[in-house]
Structure formats: C-alpha cells, structure tokens
C-alpha cells in the first residue's frame, strides 16, 4: 500500500462520514412540513426548506467528491508530495477497510441514538403523565431517533453492497 492509496482510503472514509450526516439530516427535513401547515408558517417553512436543501446539496457534493473523486482531491491538495514512494507494509484490501469503516459508522449511529431514544421516550412519558393526557407531546424527536437507529442498522446490514457500489464507481 502506498501513501497515495492510504490517503485515498482516508478520504473515502471521510466521505462515508458525510453520508452519515446526510442520512441524519434527511428525517429532520420532514419536521419542516409540520411548520408549513400552521398558520403563518408557510414563508418560514419554505425558507427553512430552501436552506436545508442547499446544505444537503453541499453535503452531497462533498461526499461525492470524497468518495468517487478522491484521486482529484489528492492531486489538487498535493497530499502525496514530500513522501517517499516506499510501500507501507499494510496488507489489507481497500474493501475490507471500507467495510470496517461502514460498520463502525453504523455502530456509532446506533450507540448515539439508543440513549437519545430512551431519553425521548422518558420525556414523552413524563409529558403524558404530568398533563394527564391533556397536552400534545412532541413525538417527532423520538421518531427521529428511531429513524437514525434504523439507518445505522441498514448501514451495518448492507455494508457489503455499499462497499461494492463504492468500488464499482472507483473502477
């Protein structure tokens, strides 16, 4: 493995982290639809949607370049300059490293969201118990936590097909 291929793998892993962020932001876009339906919330809702889609587009662009155009980034930033061309004694295939990183990212999402889901469920219980069913508790945060846990499980369960897609696009 050369230093160039090591930087290539590192950039692809960073791109996968950006995809993780994209997958976490998408469910939050649906909460904007709630504000659009309220009186006077149409203008604020549209403005929020435009800004959200603009930031999502930037995330998509950055993750696309980090995953599928990492060679161009290495050339543009001259990351492999000033290193000797001796191979690094690491005999792990690129797809294995990508698989490990996807599993770690999925596990990270799940590990972050399970405590948040428990906290949100506890808050829902408290709101419902304290108001004796009078108030309308906010369920959306618990739903977002469940969706993020599902996304983490999907990443872990489908890591082979994700790695195959990344490797296919590389070739």
PDB file of C-alpha atoms in Angstrom:
ATOM      1  CA  UNK A   1       0.000   0.000   0.000  1.00  0.00           C
ATOM      2  CA  UNK A   2       1.405   3.362  -0.996  1.00  0.00           C
ATOM      3  CA  UNK A   3       0.861   6.677   0.722  1.00  0.00           C
ATOM      4  CA  UNK A   4      -1.445   7.694  -2.139  1.00  0.00           C
ATOM      5  CA  UNK A   5      -3.714   4.701  -1.625  1.00  0.00           C
ATOM      6  CA  UNK A   6      -3.729   5.386   2.141  1.00  0.00           C
ATOM      7  CA  UNK A   7      -4.886   8.975   1.541  1.00  0.00           C
ATOM      8  CA  UNK A   8      -7.432   7.618  -0.935  1.00  0.00           C
ATOM      9  CA  UNK A   9      -8.905   5.335   1.728  1.00  0.00           C
ATOM     10  CA  UNK A  10      -8.900   8.102   4.346  1.00  0.00           C
ATOM     11  CA  UNK A  11     -10.779  10.464   2.004  1.00  0.00           C
ATOM     12  CA  UNK A  12     -13.341   7.766   1.214  1.00  0.00           C
ATOM     13  CA  UNK A  13     -13.924   7.172   4.926  1.00  0.00           C
ATOM     14  CA  UNK A  14     -14.451  10.921   5.394  1.00  0.00           C
ATOM     15  CA  UNK A  15     -16.964  10.792   2.548  1.00  0.00           C
ATOM     16  CA  UNK A  16     -18.818   7.988   4.316  1.00  0.00           C
ATOM     17  CA  UNK A  17     -18.954  10.147   7.453  1.00  0.00           C
ATOM     18  CA  UNK A  18     -20.566  12.877   5.353  1.00  0.00           C
ATOM     19  CA  UNK A  19     -23.136  10.362   4.109  1.00  0.00           C
ATOM     20  CA  UNK A  20     -23.861   9.528   7.753  1.00  0.00           C
ATOM     21  CA  UNK A  21     -24.577  13.207   8.355  1.00  0.00           C
ATOM     22  CA  UNK A  22     -26.805  13.350   5.274  1.00  0.00           C
ATOM     23  CA  UNK A  23     -28.798  10.360   6.478  1.00  0.00           C
ATOM     24  CA  UNK A  24     -29.254  12.027   9.859  1.00  0.00           C
ATOM     25  CA  UNK A  25     -30.421  15.347   8.351  1.00  0.00           C
ATOM     26  CA  UNK A  26     -32.988  13.930   5.921  1.00  0.00           C
ATOM     27  CA  UNK A  27     -35.548  12.917   8.590  1.00  0.00           C
ATOM     28  CA  UNK A  28     -35.297  16.386  10.106  1.00  0.00           C
ATOM     29  CA  UNK A  29     -36.494  17.879   6.818  1.00  0.00           C
ATOM     30  CA  UNK A  30     -39.855  16.257   7.374  1.00  0.00           C
ATOM     31  CA  UNK A  31     -40.343  18.271  10.549  1.00  0.00           C
ATOM     32  CA  UNK A  32     -40.442  21.414   8.421  1.00  0.00           C
ATOM     33  CA  UNK A  33     -43.657  20.134   6.848  1.00  0.00           C
ATOM     34  CA  UNK A  34     -45.308  20.478  10.243  1.00  0.00           C
ATOM     35  CA  UNK A  35     -44.492  24.200  10.337  1.00  0.00           C
ATOM     36  CA  UNK A  36     -45.774  24.747   6.800  1.00  0.00           C
ATOM     37  CA  UNK A  37     -49.240  23.528   7.781  1.00  0.00           C
ATOM     38  CA  UNK A  38     -49.533  26.002  10.682  1.00  0.00           C
ATOM     39  CA  UNK A  39     -50.940  29.492  10.055  1.00  0.00           C
ATOM     40  CA  UNK A  40     -48.225  31.979   9.171  1.00  0.00           C
ATOM     41  CA  UNK A  41     -45.597  29.285   8.895  1.00  0.00           C
ATOM     42  CA  UNK A  42     -45.557  28.933   5.125  1.00  0.00           C
ATOM     43  CA  UNK A  43     -42.917  31.578   4.471  1.00  0.00           C
ATOM     44  CA  UNK A  44     -40.662  30.383   7.299  1.00  0.00           C
ATOM     45  CA  UNK A  45     -41.159  26.779   6.246  1.00  0.00           C
ATOM     46  CA  UNK A  46     -40.222  27.487   2.637  1.00  0.00           C
ATOM     47  CA  UNK A  47     -37.169  29.480   3.720  1.00  0.00           C
ATOM     48  CA  UNK A  48     -36.073  26.646   6.010  1.00  0.00           C
ATOM     49  CA  UNK A  49     -36.610  24.064   3.251  1.00  0.00           C
ATOM     50  CA  UNK A  50     -34.528  26.089   0.781  1.00  0.00           C
ATOM     51  CA  UNK A  51     -31.674  26.427   3.270  1.00  0.00           C
ATOM     52  CA  UNK A  52     -31.919  22.759   4.215  1.00  0.00           C
ATOM     53  CA  UNK A  53     -31.813  21.623   0.602  1.00  0.00           C
ATOM     54  CA  UNK A  54     -28.879  23.937  -0.098  1.00  0.00           C
ATOM     55  CA  UNK A  55     -26.911  22.479   2.806  1.00  0.00           C
ATOM     56  CA  UNK A  56     -27.883  18.970   1.726  1.00  0.00           C
ATOM     57  CA  UNK A  57     -26.635  19.719  -1.781  1.00  0.00           C
ATOM     58  CA  UNK A  58     -23.292  20.832  -0.358  1.00  0.00           C
ATOM     59  CA  UNK A  59     -23.108  17.664   1.760  1.00  0.00           C
ATOM     60  CA  UNK A  60     -23.896  15.524  -1.300  1.00  0.00           C
ATOM     61  CA  UNK A  61     -21.286  17.313  -3.380  1.00  0.00           C
ATOM     62  CA  UNK A  62     -18.578  16.998  -0.733  1.00  0.00           C
ATOM     63  CA  UNK A  63     -19.346  13.330  -0.089  1.00  0.00           C
ATOM     64  CA  UNK A  64     -19.433  12.591  -3.828  1.00  0.00           C
ATOM     65  CA  UNK A  65     -16.017  14.145  -4.346  1.00  0.00           C
ATOM     66  CA  UNK A  66     -14.550  12.492  -1.265  1.00  0.00           C
ATOM     67  CA  UNK A  67     -15.781   9.038  -2.275  1.00  0.00           C
ATOM     68  CA  UNK A  68     -15.699   8.988  -6.073  1.00  0.00           C
ATOM     69  CA  UNK A  69     -13.186  11.712  -6.946  1.00  0.00           C
ATOM     70  CA  UNK A  70     -10.634  11.223  -4.182  1.00  0.00           C
ATOM     71  CA  UNK A  71      -7.799  10.975  -6.722  1.00  0.00           C
ATOM     72  CA  UNK A  72      -8.569  14.507  -7.917  1.00  0.00           C
ATOM     73  CA  UNK A  73      -8.562  15.792  -4.342  1.00  0.00           C
ATOM     74  CA  UNK A  74      -5.195  14.144  -3.671  1.00  0.00           C
ATOM     75  CA  UNK A  75      -3.790  15.755  -6.817  1.00  0.00           C
ATOM     76  CA  UNK A  76      -5.312  19.173  -6.098  1.00  0.00           C
ATOM     77  CA  UNK A  77      -4.126  19.296  -2.496  1.00  0.00           C
ATOM     78  CA  UNK A  78      -0.826  17.559  -3.316  1.00  0.00           C
ATOM     79  CA  UNK A  79      -1.262  15.231  -0.377  1.00  0.00           C
ATOM     80  CA  UNK A  80       1.187  12.617  -1.604  1.00  0.00           C
ATOM     81  CA  UNK A  81       4.061  15.054  -2.154  1.00  0.00           C
ATOM     82  CA  UNK A  82       7.113  15.015   0.103  1.00  0.00           C
ATOM     83  CA  UNK A  83       6.645  11.355   0.967  1.00  0.00           C
ATOM     84  CA  UNK A  84       8.968   8.624  -0.158  1.00  0.00           C
ATOM     85  CA  UNK A  85       7.457   6.092  -2.514  1.00  0.00           C
ATOM     86  CA  UNK A  86       8.194   3.118  -0.321  1.00  0.00           C
ATOM     87  CA  UNK A  87       5.115   0.975   0.161  1.00  0.00           C
ATOM     88  CA  UNK A  88       3.562   0.928   3.606  1.00  0.00           C
ATOM     89  CA  UNK A  89       3.599  -2.648   4.936  1.00  0.00           C
ATOM     90  CA  UNK A  90      -0.161  -2.972   5.340  1.00  0.00           C
ATOM     91  CA  UNK A  91      -1.747  -5.869   3.512  1.00  0.00           C
ATOM     92  CA  UNK A  92      -5.424  -5.124   3.998  1.00  0.00           C
ATOM     93  CA  UNK A  93      -7.611  -4.761   0.954  1.00  0.00           C
ATOM     94  CA  UNK A  94      -9.348  -1.432   0.392  1.00  0.00           C
ATOM     95  CA  UNK A  95     -12.815  -3.017   0.518  1.00  0.00           C
ATOM     96  CA  UNK A  96     -12.043  -4.528   3.927  1.00  0.00           C
ATOM     97  CA  UNK A  97     -11.134  -1.117   5.333  1.00  0.00           C
ATOM     98  CA  UNK A  98     -14.268   0.422   3.815  1.00  0.00           C
ATOM     99  CA  UNK A  99     -16.397  -2.393   5.265  1.00  0.00           C
ATOM    100  CA  UNK A 100     -14.913  -1.849   8.705  1.00  0.00           C
ATOM    101  CA  UNK A 101     -15.498   1.903   8.488  1.00  0.00           C
ATOM    102  CA  UNK A 102     -19.145   1.456   7.439  1.00  0.00           C
ATOM    103  CA  UNK A 103     -19.744  -0.965  10.306  1.00  0.00           C
ATOM    104  CA  UNK A 104     -18.089   1.450  12.745  1.00  0.00           C
ATOM    105  CA  UNK A 105     -20.188   4.373  11.448  1.00  0.00           C
ATOM    106  CA  UNK A 106     -23.405   2.338  11.691  1.00  0.00           C
ATOM    107  CA  UNK A 107     -22.473   1.237  15.192  1.00  0.00           C
ATOM    108  CA  UNK A 108     -21.653   4.826  16.121  1.00  0.00           C
ATOM    109  CA  UNK A 109     -25.077   5.996  14.946  1.00  0.00           C
ATOM    110  CA  UNK A 110     -26.811   3.229  16.887  1.00  0.00           C
ATOM    111  CA  UNK A 111     -24.731   3.826  20.014  1.00  0.00           C
ATOM    112  CA  UNK A 112     -25.533   7.549  19.895  1.00  0.00           C
ATOM    113  CA  UNK A 113     -29.230   7.181  19.249  1.00  0.00           C
ATOM    114  CA  UNK A 114     -30.261   4.416  21.647  1.00  0.00           C
ATOM    115  CA  UNK A 115     -29.673   6.613  24.723  1.00  0.00           C
ATOM    116  CA  UNK A 116     -31.352   9.531  22.939  1.00  0.00           C
ATOM    117  CA  UNK A 117     -34.356   7.349  22.117  1.00  0.00           C
ATOM    118  CA  UNK A 118     -34.624   6.250  25.754  1.00  0.00           C
ATOM    119  CA  UNK A 119     -34.420   9.874  26.877  1.00  0.00           C
ATOM    120  CA  UNK A 120     -37.075  10.955  24.368  1.00  0.00           C
ATOM    121  CA  UNK A 121     -39.393   8.120  25.394  1.00  0.00           C
ATOM    122  CA  UNK A 122     -38.939   9.076  29.034  1.00  0.00           C
ATOM    123  CA  UNK A 123     -39.741  12.714  28.216  1.00  0.00           C
ATOM    124  CA  UNK A 124     -42.855  11.604  26.307  1.00  0.00           C
ATOM    125  CA  UNK A 125     -43.934   9.511  29.273  1.00  0.00           C
ATOM    126  CA  UNK A 126     -43.378  12.422  31.645  1.00  0.00           C
ATOM    127  CA  UNK A 127     -45.279  14.859  29.439  1.00  0.00           C
ATOM    128  CA  UNK A 128     -48.188  12.471  29.071  1.00  0.00           C
ATOM    129  CA  UNK A 129     -48.201  11.538  32.757  1.00  0.00           C
ATOM    130  CA  UNK A 130     -47.858  15.095  34.076  1.00  0.00           C
ATOM    131  CA  UNK A 131     -50.558  16.556  31.856  1.00  0.00           C
ATOM    132  CA  UNK A 132     -52.896  13.543  32.290  1.00  0.00           C
ATOM    133  CA  UNK A 133     -53.304  13.274  28.532  1.00  0.00           C
ATOM    134  CA  UNK A 134     -54.261  16.946  28.106  1.00  0.00           C
ATOM    135  CA  UNK A 135     -51.150  18.136  26.282  1.00  0.00           C
ATOM    136  CA  UNK A 136     -49.940  17.010  22.885  1.00  0.00           C
ATOM    137  CA  UNK A 137     -46.416  15.613  23.453  1.00  0.00           C
ATOM    138  CA  UNK A 138     -43.713  16.069  20.824  1.00  0.00           C
ATOM    139  CA  UNK A 139     -43.267  12.659  19.247  1.00  0.00           C
ATOM    140  CA  UNK A 140     -41.039  13.837  16.405  1.00  0.00           C
ATOM    141  CA  UNK A 141     -37.763  13.619  18.361  1.00  0.00           C
ATOM    142  CA  UNK A 142     -38.428  10.015  19.302  1.00  0.00           C
ATOM    143  CA  UNK A 143     -39.348   9.247  15.693  1.00  0.00           C
ATOM    144  CA  UNK A 144     -36.087  10.834  14.507  1.00  0.00           C
ATOM    145  CA  UNK A 145     -34.130   8.703  16.969  1.00  0.00           C
ATOM    146  CA  UNK A 146     -35.882   5.557  15.711  1.00  0.00           C
ATOM    147  CA  UNK A 147     -35.178   6.522  12.091  1.00  0.00           C
ATOM    148  CA  UNK A 148     -31.499   7.107  12.894  1.00  0.00           C
ATOM    149  CA  UNK A 149     -31.286   3.701  14.592  1.00  0.00           C
ATOM    150  CA  UNK A 150     -32.863   2.130  11.506  1.00  0.00           C
ATOM    151  CA  UNK A 151     -30.330   3.946   9.293  1.00  0.00           C
ATOM    152  CA  UNK A 152     -27.483   2.596  11.461  1.00  0.00           C
ATOM    153  CA  UNK A 153     -28.877  -0.934  11.175  1.00  0.00           C
ATOM    154  CA  UNK A 154     -29.242  -0.549   7.408  1.00  0.00           C
ATOM    155  CA  UNK A 155     -25.618   0.609   7.141  1.00  0.00           C
ATOM    156  CA  UNK A 156     -24.399  -2.378   9.120  1.00  0.00           C
ATOM    157  CA  UNK A 157     -26.663  -4.849   7.325  1.00  0.00           C
ATOM    158  CA  UNK A 158     -25.932  -3.605   3.818  1.00  0.00           C
ATOM    159  CA  UNK A 159     -22.260  -2.747   4.197  1.00  0.00           C
ATOM    160  CA  UNK A 160     -21.215  -5.260   1.509  1.00  0.00           C
ATOM    161  CA  UNK A 161     -23.476  -3.713  -1.120  1.00  0.00           C
ATOM    162  CA  UNK A 162     -22.362  -0.189  -0.129  1.00  0.00           C
ATOM    163  CA  UNK A 163     -18.688  -1.184  -0.453  1.00  0.00           C
ATOM    164  CA  UNK A 164     -19.441  -2.907  -3.754  1.00  0.00           C
ATOM    165  CA  UNK A 165     -21.120   0.287  -5.018  1.00  0.00           C
ATOM    166  CA  UNK A 166     -18.127   2.428  -3.953  1.00  0.00           C
ATOM    167  CA  UNK A 167     -15.624   0.014  -5.508  1.00  0.00           C
ATOM    168  CA  UNK A 168     -17.703  -0.286  -8.690  1.00  0.00           C
ATOM    169  CA  UNK A 169     -17.757   3.501  -9.098  1.00  0.00           C
ATOM    170  CA  UNK A 170     -13.995   3.608  -8.475  1.00  0.00           C
ATOM    171  CA  UNK A 171     -13.328   1.249 -11.372  1.00  0.00           C
TER     172      UNK A 171
END
